[in-house]
PDB file of C-alpha atoms in Angstrom:
ATOM      1  CA  MET A  27       0.000   0.000   0.000  1.00  0.00           C
ATOM      2  CA  ASP A  28       1.058   3.603  -0.450  1.00  0.00           C
ATOM      3  CA  ILE A  29      -1.815   5.339   1.386  1.00  0.00           C
ATOM      4  CA  LEU A  30      -3.194   4.489   4.826  1.00  0.00           C
ATOM      5  CA  CYS A  31      -6.527   6.032   5.824  1.00  0.00           C
ATOM      6  CA  SER A  32      -6.877   5.839   9.584  1.00  0.00           C
ATOM      7  CA  ASP A  33      -9.613   6.446  12.119  1.00  0.00           C
ATOM      8  CA  LYS A  34      -8.803   9.011  14.789  1.00  0.00           C
ATOM      9  CA  THR A  35     -10.417   7.848  18.022  1.00  0.00           C
ATOM     10  CA  GLY A  36      -8.728   4.819  19.567  1.00  0.00           C
ATOM     11  CA  THR A  37      -6.290   4.435  16.681  1.00  0.00           C
ATOM     12  CA  LEU A  38      -4.431   7.728  16.507  1.00  0.00           C
ATOM     13  CA  THR A  39      -5.673   8.793  19.938  1.00  0.00           C
ATOM     14  CA  ALA A  40      -5.764   6.898  23.227  1.00  0.00           C
ATOM     15  CA  ASN A  41      -9.581   6.795  23.485  1.00  0.00           C
ATOM     16  CA  GLN A  42      -9.205   8.053  27.069  1.00  0.00           C
ATOM     17  CA  LEU A  43     -11.628  10.938  27.300  1.00  0.00           C
ATOM     18  CA  SER A  44     -11.483  13.478  30.082  1.00  0.00           C
ATOM     19  CA  ILE A  45     -13.782  16.457  30.639  1.00  0.00           C
ATOM     20  CA  ARG A  46     -12.097  19.842  30.970  1.00  0.00           C
ATOM     21  CA  GLU A  47     -13.441  23.079  32.480  1.00  0.00           C
ATOM     22  CA  PRO A  48     -17.052  23.322  31.228  1.00  0.00           C
ATOM     23  CA  TYR A  49     -18.977  26.294  29.919  1.00  0.00           C
ATOM     24  CA  VAL A  50     -22.154  26.907  31.927  1.00  0.00           C
ATOM     25  CA  ALA A  51     -24.916  29.152  30.594  1.00  0.00           C
ATOM     26  CA  GLU A  52     -25.729  32.254  32.634  1.00  0.00           C
ATOM     27  CA  GLY A  53     -28.005  31.544  35.586  1.00  0.00           C
ATOM     28  CA  ILE A  54     -27.518  27.760  35.382  1.00  0.00           C
ATOM     29  CA  ASP A  55     -26.249  25.635  38.270  1.00  0.00           C
ATOM     30  CA  ILE A  56     -23.274  23.556  37.147  1.00  0.00           C
ATOM     31  CA  ASN A  57     -24.497  20.669  39.317  1.00  0.00           C
ATOM     32  CA  TRP A  58     -27.837  20.628  37.472  1.00  0.00           C
ATOM     33  CA  MET A  59     -26.018  20.610  34.124  1.00  0.00           C
ATOM     34  CA  PHE A  60     -23.889  17.594  35.076  1.00  0.00           C
ATOM     35  CA  ALA A  61     -26.915  15.810  36.536  1.00  0.00           C
ATOM     36  CA  VAL A  62     -28.832  16.294  33.282  1.00  0.00           C
ATOM     37  CA  ALA A  63     -25.813  15.113  31.252  1.00  0.00           C
ATOM     38  CA  ALA A  64     -25.658  11.967  33.401  1.00  0.00           C
ATOM     39  CA  LEU A  65     -29.397  11.402  33.028  1.00  0.00           C
ATOM     40  CA  ALA A  66     -28.899  11.599  29.250  1.00  0.00           C
ATOM     41  CA  SER A  67     -26.571   8.586  29.444  1.00  0.00           C
ATOM     42  CA  SER A  68     -26.993   4.854  29.133  1.00  0.00           C
ATOM     43  CA  HIS A  69     -27.314   2.923  32.373  1.00  0.00           C
ATOM     44  CA  ASN A  70     -25.980  -0.299  30.850  1.00  0.00           C
ATOM     45  CA  ILE A  71     -22.785  -0.310  32.916  1.00  0.00           C
ATOM     46  CA  ARG A  72     -21.400  -3.367  31.115  1.00  0.00           C
ATOM     47  CA  SER A  73     -21.254  -1.668  27.707  1.00  0.00           C
ATOM     48  CA  LEU A  74     -20.988   2.070  28.240  1.00  0.00           C
ATOM     49  CA  ASP A  75     -19.617   4.008  25.297  1.00  0.00           C
ATOM     50  CA  PRO A  76     -16.668   6.294  26.161  1.00  0.00           C
ATOM     51  CA  ILE A  77     -18.769   9.483  26.141  1.00  0.00           C
ATOM     52  CA  ASP A  78     -21.382   8.134  28.552  1.00  0.00           C
ATOM     53  CA  LYS A  79     -18.646   6.650  30.727  1.00  0.00           C
ATOM     54  CA  VAL A  80     -16.700   9.890  31.122  1.00  0.00           C
ATOM     55  CA  THR A  81     -19.938  11.821  31.702  1.00  0.00           C
ATOM     56  CA  ILE A  82     -21.009   9.552  34.551  1.00  0.00           C
ATOM     57  CA  LEU A  83     -17.533   9.465  36.088  1.00  0.00           C
ATOM     58  CA  SER A  84     -17.292  13.262  35.987  1.00  0.00           C
ATOM     59  CA  VAL A  85     -20.291  13.532  38.315  1.00  0.00           C
ATOM     60  CA  ASN A  86     -18.010  12.317  41.118  1.00  0.00           C
ATOM     61  CA  GLN A  87     -16.362  15.738  41.035  1.00  0.00           C
ATOM     62  CA  TYR A  88     -19.691  17.423  41.819  1.00  0.00           C
ATOM     63  CA  PRO A  89     -21.213  16.080  45.073  1.00  0.00           C
ATOM     64  CA  LYS A  90     -24.359  18.206  44.705  1.00  0.00           C
ATOM     65  CA  ALA A  91     -24.932  16.735  41.233  1.00  0.00           C
ATOM     66  CA  LYS A  92     -24.739  13.270  42.805  1.00  0.00           C
ATOM     67  CA  GLU A  93     -27.332  14.373  45.375  1.00  0.00           C
ATOM     68  CA  ILE A  94     -29.656  15.445  42.544  1.00  0.00           C
ATOM     69  CA  LEU A  95     -29.257  12.065  40.858  1.00  0.00           C
ATOM     70  CA  GLN A  96     -30.071  10.236  44.097  1.00  0.00           C
ATOM     71  CA  GLN A  97     -33.536  11.791  44.392  1.00  0.00           C
ATOM     72  CA  GLY A  98     -35.315   8.857  42.735  1.00  0.00           C
ATOM     73  CA  TRP A  99     -35.240   9.528  38.998  1.00  0.00           C
ATOM     74  CA  LYS A 100     -36.810   6.946  36.697  1.00  0.00           C
ATOM     75  CA  THR A 101     -35.808   6.497  33.055  1.00  0.00           C
ATOM     76  CA  GLU A 102     -38.883   6.272  30.814  1.00  0.00           C
ATOM     77  CA  SER A 103     -36.969   5.908  27.530  1.00  0.00           C
ATOM     78  CA  PHE A 104     -33.425   6.196  26.219  1.00  0.00           C
ATOM     79  CA  THR A 105     -32.249   6.890  22.654  1.00  0.00           C
ATOM     80  CA  PRO A 106     -28.512   6.362  22.043  1.00  0.00           C
ATOM     81  CA  PHE A 107     -26.469   8.669  19.841  1.00  0.00           C
ATOM     82  CA  ASP A 108     -28.060   9.172  16.443  1.00  0.00           C
ATOM     83  CA  PRO A 109     -25.714  10.317  13.634  1.00  0.00           C
ATOM     84  CA  VAL A 110     -28.581  12.240  12.022  1.00  0.00           C
ATOM     85  CA  SER A 111     -29.753  14.255  15.034  1.00  0.00           C
ATOM     86  CA  LYS A 112     -26.241  14.067  16.554  1.00  0.00           C
ATOM     87  CA  ARG A 113     -27.723  13.797  20.028  1.00  0.00           C
ATOM     88  CA  ILE A 114     -28.349  11.339  22.878  1.00  0.00           C
ATOM     89  CA  VAL A 115     -31.817  11.663  24.409  1.00  0.00           C
ATOM     90  CA  SER A 116     -33.496  10.264  27.519  1.00  0.00           C
ATOM     91  CA  VAL A 117     -36.929  10.888  28.986  1.00  0.00           C
ATOM     92  CA  VAL A 118     -36.878  10.725  32.775  1.00  0.00           C
ATOM     93  CA  SER A 119     -39.347  11.406  35.555  1.00  0.00           C
ATOM     94  CA  LEU A 120     -39.199  12.578  39.164  1.00  0.00           C
ATOM     95  CA  ASN A 121     -42.194  12.911  41.473  1.00  0.00           C
ATOM     96  CA  GLY A 122     -44.583  12.562  38.543  1.00  0.00           C
ATOM     97  CA  GLU A 123     -42.907  15.257  36.404  1.00  0.00           C
ATOM     98  CA  LYS A 124     -41.236  14.336  33.113  1.00  0.00           C
ATOM     99  CA  TYR A 125     -38.041  15.813  31.725  1.00  0.00           C
ATOM    100  CA  THR A 126     -36.355  15.258  28.361  1.00  0.00           C
ATOM    101  CA  CYS A 127     -32.580  15.371  28.748  1.00  0.00           C
ATOM    102  CA  THR A 128     -30.137  15.570  25.874  1.00  0.00           C
ATOM    103  CA  LYS A 129     -26.447  15.915  25.156  1.00  0.00           C
ATOM    104  CA  GLY A 130     -24.690  15.983  21.791  1.00  0.00           C
ATOM    105  CA  ALA A 131     -23.086  18.120  19.111  1.00  0.00           C
ATOM    106  CA  PRO A 132     -23.148  21.758  20.287  1.00  0.00           C
ATOM    107  CA  LYS A 133     -24.838  22.996  17.111  1.00  0.00           C
ATOM    108  CA  ALA A 134     -27.566  20.356  17.302  1.00  0.00           C
ATOM    109  CA  VAL A 135     -28.299  21.160  20.947  1.00  0.00           C
ATOM    110  CA  LEU A 136     -28.315  24.910  20.336  1.00  0.00           C
ATOM    111  CA  GLN A 137     -30.986  24.505  17.654  1.00  0.00           C
ATOM    112  CA  LEU A 138     -33.365  23.139  20.296  1.00  0.00           C
ATOM    113  CA  ALA A 139     -33.149  26.029  22.733  1.00  0.00           C
ATOM    114  CA  GLN A 140     -35.077  29.281  22.667  1.00  0.00           C
ATOM    115  CA  CYS A 141     -32.261  31.326  24.175  1.00  0.00           C
ATOM    116  CA  SER A 142     -31.290  34.951  23.622  1.00  0.00           C
ATOM    117  CA  GLU A 143     -29.027  35.880  20.726  1.00  0.00           C
ATOM    118  CA  ALA A 144     -26.350  36.962  23.209  1.00  0.00           C
ATOM    119  CA  THR A 145     -26.399  33.549  24.904  1.00  0.00           C
ATOM    120  CA  ALA A 146     -26.365  31.757  21.551  1.00  0.00           C
ATOM    121  CA  ARG A 147     -23.441  33.864  20.327  1.00  0.00           C
ATOM    122  CA  LEU A 148     -21.409  33.199  23.475  1.00  0.00           C
ATOM    123  CA  TYR A 149     -22.219  29.496  23.211  1.00  0.00           C
ATOM    124  CA  ARG A 150     -21.041  29.359  19.579  1.00  0.00           C
ATOM    125  CA  GLU A 151     -17.868  31.266  20.457  1.00  0.00           C
ATOM    126  CA  LYS A 152     -17.091  28.816  23.254  1.00  0.00           C
ATOM    127  CA  ALA A 153     -17.698  25.837  20.955  1.00  0.00           C
ATOM    128  CA  THR A 154     -15.267  27.328  18.427  1.00  0.00           C
ATOM    129  CA  GLU A 155     -12.694  28.063  21.126  1.00  0.00           C
ATOM    130  CA  PHE A 156     -12.892  24.498  22.450  1.00  0.00           C
ATOM    131  CA  ALA A 157     -12.575  23.062  18.932  1.00  0.00           C
ATOM    132  CA  HIS A 158      -9.449  25.112  18.208  1.00  0.00           C
ATOM    133  CA  ARG A 159      -7.929  23.691  21.390  1.00  0.00           C
ATOM    134  CA  GLY A 160      -8.603  20.166  20.127  1.00  0.00           C
ATOM    135  CA  PHE A 161     -11.553  19.562  22.437  1.00  0.00           C
ATOM    136  CA  ARG A 162     -14.661  17.705  21.343  1.00  0.00           C
ATOM    137  CA  SER A 163     -17.646  19.358  23.035  1.00  0.00           C
ATOM    138  CA  LEU A 164     -21.019  18.128  24.217  1.00  0.00           C
ATOM    139  CA  GLY A 165     -23.879  20.574  24.465  1.00  0.00           C
ATOM    140  CA  VAL A 166     -26.374  19.865  27.264  1.00  0.00           C
ATOM    141  CA  ALA A 167     -30.041  20.877  27.389  1.00  0.00           C
ATOM    142  CA  VAL A 168     -33.241  19.883  29.188  1.00  0.00           C
ATOM    143  CA  GLN A 169     -36.960  20.288  28.580  1.00  0.00           C
ATOM    144  CA  LYS A 170     -39.524  20.008  31.361  1.00  0.00           C
ATOM    145  CA  GLU A 171     -42.796  18.521  30.111  1.00  0.00           C
ATOM    146  CA  GLY A 172     -44.962  21.297  28.712  1.00  0.00           C
ATOM    147  CA  GLY A 173     -42.089  23.796  28.684  1.00  0.00           C
ATOM    148  CA  GLU A 174     -39.365  24.984  26.342  1.00  0.00           C
ATOM    149  CA  TRP A 175     -35.872  23.629  25.978  1.00  0.00           C
ATOM    150  CA  SER A 176     -33.322  25.178  28.334  1.00  0.00           C
ATOM    151  CA  LEU A 177     -29.696  25.407  27.202  1.00  0.00           C
ATOM    152  CA  LEU A 178     -27.518  24.437  30.172  1.00  0.00           C
ATOM    153  CA  GLY A 179     -23.996  24.589  28.811  1.00  0.00           C
ATOM    154  CA  MET A 180     -21.223  22.610  27.204  1.00  0.00           C
ATOM    155  CA  MET A 181     -18.680  20.011  28.327  1.00  0.00           C
ATOM    156  CA  PRO A 182     -15.320  20.006  26.471  1.00  0.00           C
ATOM    157  CA  MET A 183     -13.688  16.591  26.197  1.00  0.00           C
ATOM    158  CA  PHE A 184     -10.093  15.807  25.335  1.00  0.00           C
ATOM    159  CA  ASP A 185      -8.791  12.554  23.902  1.00  0.00           C
ATOM    160  CA  PRO A 186      -4.963  12.735  23.845  1.00  0.00           C
ATOM    161  CA  PRO A 187      -2.916  11.234  21.027  1.00  0.00           C
ATOM    162  CA  ARG A 188      -1.377   7.850  21.800  1.00  0.00           C
ATOM    163  CA  GLU A 189       2.233   8.157  22.932  1.00  0.00           C
ATOM    164  CA  ASP A 190       3.521   6.150  19.976  1.00  0.00           C
ATOM    165  CA  THR A 191       1.341   7.682  17.250  1.00  0.00           C
ATOM    166  CA  ALA A 192       3.598  10.540  16.109  1.00  0.00           C
ATOM    167  CA  SER A 193       6.667   8.291  15.817  1.00  0.00           C
ATOM    168  CA  THR A 194       4.612   5.594  14.089  1.00  0.00           C
ATOM    169  CA  ILE A 195       3.333   8.090  11.497  1.00  0.00           C
ATOM    170  CA  ALA A 196       6.887   9.327  10.887  1.00  0.00           C
ATOM    171  CA  GLU A 197       8.040   5.739  10.396  1.00  0.00           C
ATOM    172  CA  ALA A 198       5.197   5.056   7.967  1.00  0.00           C
ATOM    173  CA  GLN A 199       6.155   8.134   5.962  1.00  0.00           C
ATOM    174  CA  ASN A 200       9.779   6.961   5.869  1.00  0.00           C
ATOM    175  CA  LEU A 201       8.491   3.699   4.403  1.00  0.00           C
ATOM    176  CA  GLY A 202       6.769   5.664   1.633  1.00  0.00           C
ATOM    177  CA  ILE A 203       3.251   5.515   3.049  1.00  0.00           C
ATOM    178  CA  LYS A 204       1.053   8.590   3.215  1.00  0.00           C
ATOM    179  CA  VAL A 205      -1.208   8.621   6.291  1.00  0.00           C
ATOM    180  CA  LYS A 206      -4.581  10.371   6.110  1.00  0.00           C
ATOM    181  CA  MET A 207      -6.834  10.853   9.125  1.00  0.00           C
ATOM    182  CA  LEU A 208     -10.579  10.338   8.757  1.00  0.00           C
ATOM    183  CA  THR A 209     -12.750  11.435  11.681  1.00  0.00           C
ATOM    184  CA  GLY A 210     -16.318  12.297  12.507  1.00  0.00           C
ATOM    185  CA  ASP A 211     -15.127  15.249  14.579  1.00  0.00           C
ATOM    186  CA  ALA A 212     -15.413  18.870  13.471  1.00  0.00           C
ATOM    187  CA  THR A 213     -12.742  20.281  11.141  1.00  0.00           C
ATOM    188  CA  ALA A 214     -11.121  22.505  13.789  1.00  0.00           C
ATOM    189  CA  ILE A 215     -10.694  19.551  16.164  1.00  0.00           C
ATOM    190  CA  ALA A 216      -9.280  17.390  13.373  1.00  0.00           C
ATOM    191  CA  LYS A 217      -6.761  20.079  12.408  1.00  0.00           C
ATOM    192  CA  GLU A 218      -5.589  20.471  16.001  1.00  0.00           C
ATOM    193  CA  THR A 219      -5.127  16.706  16.342  1.00  0.00           C
ATOM    194  CA  CYS A 220      -3.134  16.628  13.105  1.00  0.00           C
ATOM    195  CA  LYS A 221      -0.894  19.407  14.455  1.00  0.00           C
ATOM    196  CA  MET A 222      -0.200  17.374  17.596  1.00  0.00           C
ATOM    197  CA  LEU A 223       0.776  14.384  15.464  1.00  0.00           C
ATOM    198  CA  ALA A 224       2.854  16.360  12.925  1.00  0.00           C
ATOM    199  CA  LEU A 225       0.536  14.896  10.312  1.00  0.00           C
ATOM    200  CA  GLY A 226      -0.057  18.157   8.421  1.00  0.00           C
ATOM    201  CA  THR A 227      -2.924  20.634   8.594  1.00  0.00           C
ATOM    202  CA  ARG A 228      -4.550  20.233   5.190  1.00  0.00           C
ATOM    203  CA  VAL A 229      -7.757  18.935   6.718  1.00  0.00           C
ATOM    204  CA  TYR A 230     -11.064  19.424   4.922  1.00  0.00           C
ATOM    205  CA  ASN A 231     -14.717  18.865   5.667  1.00  0.00           C
ATOM    206  CA  SER A 232     -15.879  15.679   3.929  1.00  0.00           C
ATOM    207  CA  GLU A 233     -18.684  17.619   2.245  1.00  0.00           C
ATOM    208  CA  ARG A 234     -16.111  19.490   0.197  1.00  0.00           C
ATOM    209  CA  LEU A 235     -14.864  16.233  -1.219  1.00  0.00           C
ATOM    210  CA  ILE A 236     -18.109  14.326  -1.627  1.00  0.00           C
ATOM    211  CA  SER A 237     -20.633  16.994  -2.604  1.00  0.00           C
ATOM    212  CA  GLY A 238     -18.613  20.182  -2.892  1.00  0.00           C
ATOM    213  CA  GLY A 239     -19.161  20.683  -6.603  1.00  0.00           C
ATOM    214  CA  LEU A 240     -15.681  19.504  -7.596  1.00  0.00           C
ATOM    215  CA  ASN A 241     -15.312  17.482 -10.782  1.00  0.00           C
ATOM    216  CA  GLY A 242     -13.644  14.072 -10.711  1.00  0.00           C
ATOM    217  CA  ALA A 243     -10.096  15.264 -11.381  1.00  0.00           C
ATOM    218  CA  MET A 244     -10.262  18.175  -8.923  1.00  0.00           C
ATOM    219  CA  ALA A 245     -11.791  15.998  -6.194  1.00  0.00           C
ATOM    220  CA  GLY A 246      -9.082  13.389  -6.763  1.00  0.00           C
ATOM    221  CA  GLU A 247      -6.329  16.009  -6.508  1.00  0.00           C
ATOM    222  CA  LEU A 248      -7.863  17.401  -3.306  1.00  0.00           C
ATOM    223  CA  LEU A 249      -8.013  13.903  -1.847  1.00  0.00           C
ATOM    224  CA  GLU A 250      -4.394  13.135  -2.728  1.00  0.00           C
ATOM    225  CA  ARG A 251      -2.969  16.272  -1.132  1.00  0.00           C
ATOM    226  CA  ALA A 252      -5.228  16.224   1.949  1.00  0.00           C
ATOM    227  CA  ASP A 253      -3.839  15.176   5.324  1.00  0.00           C
ATOM    228  CA  GLY A 254      -7.288  14.322   6.584  1.00  0.00           C
ATOM    229  CA  PHE A 255     -11.039  14.775   6.407  1.00  0.00           C
ATOM    230  CA  ALA A 256     -13.489  15.754   9.155  1.00  0.00           C
ATOM    231  CA  GLU A 257     -17.191  15.071   9.760  1.00  0.00           C
ATOM    232  CA  VAL A 258     -16.783  11.761   7.965  1.00  0.00           C
ATOM    233  CA  PHE A 259     -19.550   9.140   7.909  1.00  0.00           C
ATOM    234  CA  PRO A 260     -18.949   5.442   7.059  1.00  0.00           C
ATOM    235  CA  GLU A 261     -20.282   5.936   3.515  1.00  0.00           C
ATOM    236  CA  HIS A 262     -17.627   8.610   2.932  1.00  0.00           C
ATOM    237  CA  LYS A 263     -14.903   6.080   3.723  1.00  0.00           C
ATOM    238  CA  TYR A 264     -16.038   3.869   0.847  1.00  0.00           C
ATOM    239  CA  GLN A 265     -15.965   6.826  -1.536  1.00  0.00           C
ATOM    240  CA  VAL A 266     -12.492   7.831  -0.370  1.00  0.00           C
ATOM    241  CA  VAL A 267     -11.150   4.331  -1.034  1.00  0.00           C
ATOM    242  CA  ASP A 268     -12.845   4.170  -4.429  1.00  0.00           C
ATOM    243  CA  MET A 269     -11.478   7.552  -5.540  1.00  0.00           C
ATOM    244  CA  LEU A 270      -7.930   6.761  -4.413  1.00  0.00           C
ATOM    245  CA  GLN A 271      -8.000   3.414  -6.196  1.00  0.00           C
ATOM    246  CA  GLU A 272      -9.210   5.097  -9.376  1.00  0.00           C
ATOM    247  CA  ARG A 273      -6.101   7.300  -9.205  1.00  0.00           C
ATOM    248  CA  GLY A 274      -3.850   4.241  -8.969  1.00  0.00           C
ATOM    249  CA  HIS A 275      -3.196   4.123  -5.224  1.00  0.00           C
ATOM    250  CA  LEU A 276      -3.002   0.938  -3.209  1.00  0.00           C
ATOM    251  CA  THR A 277      -5.122   1.972  -0.252  1.00  0.00           C
ATOM    252  CA  ALA A 278      -5.452   0.613   3.280  1.00  0.00           C
ATOM    253  CA  MET A 279      -8.377   1.571   5.499  1.00  0.00           C
ATOM    254  CA  THR A 280      -8.940   1.062   9.215  1.00  0.00           C
ATOM    255  CA  GLY A 281     -12.360   0.609  10.773  1.00  0.00           C
ATOM    256  CA  ASP A 282     -14.245  -0.931  13.662  1.00  0.00           C
ATOM    257  CA  GLY A 283     -18.005  -0.631  13.168  1.00  0.00           C
ATOM    258  CA  VAL A 284     -20.614  -2.604  11.248  1.00  0.00           C
ATOM    259  CA  ASN A 285     -21.014   0.349   8.867  1.00  0.00           C
ATOM    260  CA  ASP A 286     -17.276   0.290   8.111  1.00  0.00           C
ATOM    261  CA  ALA A 287     -17.489  -3.197   6.554  1.00  0.00           C
ATOM    262  CA  PRO A 288     -18.088  -2.015   2.933  1.00  0.00           C
ATOM    263  CA  SER A 289     -15.042   0.282   2.919  1.00  0.00           C
ATOM    264  CA  LEU A 290     -12.878  -2.350   4.621  1.00  0.00           C
ATOM    265  CA  LYS A 291     -13.844  -4.900   1.979  1.00  0.00           C
ATOM    266  CA  LYS A 292     -13.312  -2.383  -0.838  1.00  0.00           C
ATOM    267  CA  ALA A 293      -9.829  -1.364   0.361  1.00  0.00           C
ATOM    268  CA  ASP A 294      -6.728  -3.100  -0.973  1.00  0.00           C
ATOM    269  CA  CYS A 295      -5.979  -3.822   2.661  1.00  0.00           C
ATOM    270  CA  GLY A 296      -8.852  -3.621   5.135  1.00  0.00           C
ATOM    271  CA  ILE A 297      -7.697  -3.361   8.740  1.00  0.00           C
ATOM    272  CA  ALA A 298     -10.073  -4.072  11.628  1.00  0.00           C
ATOM    273  CA  VAL A 299      -8.682  -2.280  14.657  1.00  0.00           C
ATOM    274  CA  GLU A 300      -8.673  -3.623  18.194  1.00  0.00           C
ATOM    275  CA  GLY A 301     -12.214  -4.101  19.511  1.00  0.00           C
ATOM    276  CA  ALA A 302     -13.823  -4.082  16.043  1.00  0.00           C
ATOM    277  CA  SER A 303     -17.229  -5.639  15.443  1.00  0.00           C
ATOM    278  CA  GLU A 304     -17.515  -9.119  13.922  1.00  0.00           C
ATOM    279  CA  ALA A 305     -18.785  -7.602  10.673  1.00  0.00           C
ATOM    280  CA  ALA A 306     -15.728  -5.344  10.413  1.00  0.00           C
ATOM    281  CA  GLN A 307     -13.391  -8.233  11.205  1.00  0.00           C
ATOM    282  CA  SER A 308     -15.006 -10.480   8.582  1.00  0.00           C
ATOM    283  CA  ALA A 309     -14.624  -7.789   5.893  1.00  0.00           C
ATOM    284  CA  SER A 310     -10.969  -7.111   6.707  1.00  0.00           C
ATOM    285  CA  ASP A 311      -7.704  -8.607   5.514  1.00  0.00           C
ATOM    286  CA  ILE A 312      -5.994  -7.987   8.869  1.00  0.00           C
ATOM    287  CA  VAL A 313      -7.481  -7.976  12.378  1.00  0.00           C
ATOM    288  CA  PHE A 314      -5.527  -6.286  15.154  1.00  0.00           C
ATOM    289  CA  LEU A 315      -5.737  -7.442  18.745  1.00  0.00           C
ATOM    290  CA  GLU A 316      -3.916  -4.407  20.149  1.00  0.00           C
ATOM    291  CA  PRO A 317      -4.792  -0.697  19.830  1.00  0.00           C
ATOM    292  CA  GLY A 318      -2.839   1.903  17.889  1.00  0.00           C
ATOM    293  CA  LEU A 319      -1.004   2.181  14.595  1.00  0.00           C
ATOM    294  CA  SER A 320       2.317   0.640  15.617  1.00  0.00           C
ATOM    295  CA  THR A 321       1.085  -2.878  14.830  1.00  0.00           C
ATOM    296  CA  ILE A 322       0.361  -1.748  11.273  1.00  0.00           C
ATOM    297  CA  ILE A 323       4.002  -0.747  10.802  1.00  0.00           C
ATOM    298  CA  ASP A 324       5.124  -4.111  12.188  1.00  0.00           C
ATOM    299  CA  SER A 325       2.871  -5.802   9.606  1.00  0.00           C
ATOM    300  CA  ILE A 326       4.371  -3.747   6.779  1.00  0.00           C
ATOM    301  CA  LYS A 327       7.895  -4.697   7.818  1.00  0.00           C
ATOM    302  CA  VAL A 328       6.979  -8.378   7.996  1.00  0.00           C
ATOM    303  CA  CYS A 329       5.425  -8.234   4.518  1.00  0.00           C
ATOM    304  CA  GLU A 330       8.525  -6.550   3.133  1.00  0.00           C
TER     305      GLU A 330
END
């Protein structure tokens, strides 16, 4: 292969989220915000996703939030993260009153709330600031039954690069392999991560490549010179592989989810990363049992 398209979370980064200093909307109690964020989380302790896990663990830093959660809340329904709405939603009740709690992409959460323009502007500015610092943010909001949505604030999360990622990328480049990062995160976050990894900062929104009005040759040239793409969905991965192959590149692709299976099968070398679903493993040429990119380099050296 001469191009490796890699996931960000858990492959280039450590998949060890931590919540940094949050932004709390004016007049909102930070303990209420964290309680609502925890209520908008799965209670299946055995299979918590990283976002729900770090949200619930962060409540330990706010004793009053824990007190709120211990008042006898009941979960009526729970909807896990939806890539279309970009939110997690739960309907909960306390003393006969229902509340809809949500956390998700800041923009998606902001669209729900009927807040003042000043509050909305400050919220957007904070989201941008967090993104430029490499933080992935979760907006938090709540709606009491019969009332309007209330914007509570935003929790910035940081997932540090793996210790060996930068050196592994440099080694891959020395072996003649171009590494491109594909992530569902916002463009600003993706660029900051690429800076940390010395991967380059030519990172574009996937929409520019897939439906940005570029003709075939221009889109291919953009893809070749790009260091990464942001706001990527599984279907974009397939298109990336297809376009690179059309331009004569032997392309490897990493993936872990059921929806990644088509792109993994299409790639010249499909790589199921550590913890991948059975569907992703079945569609891949190589299955890794350890996290990170370093194993990929070991495989290349063995093949050579």
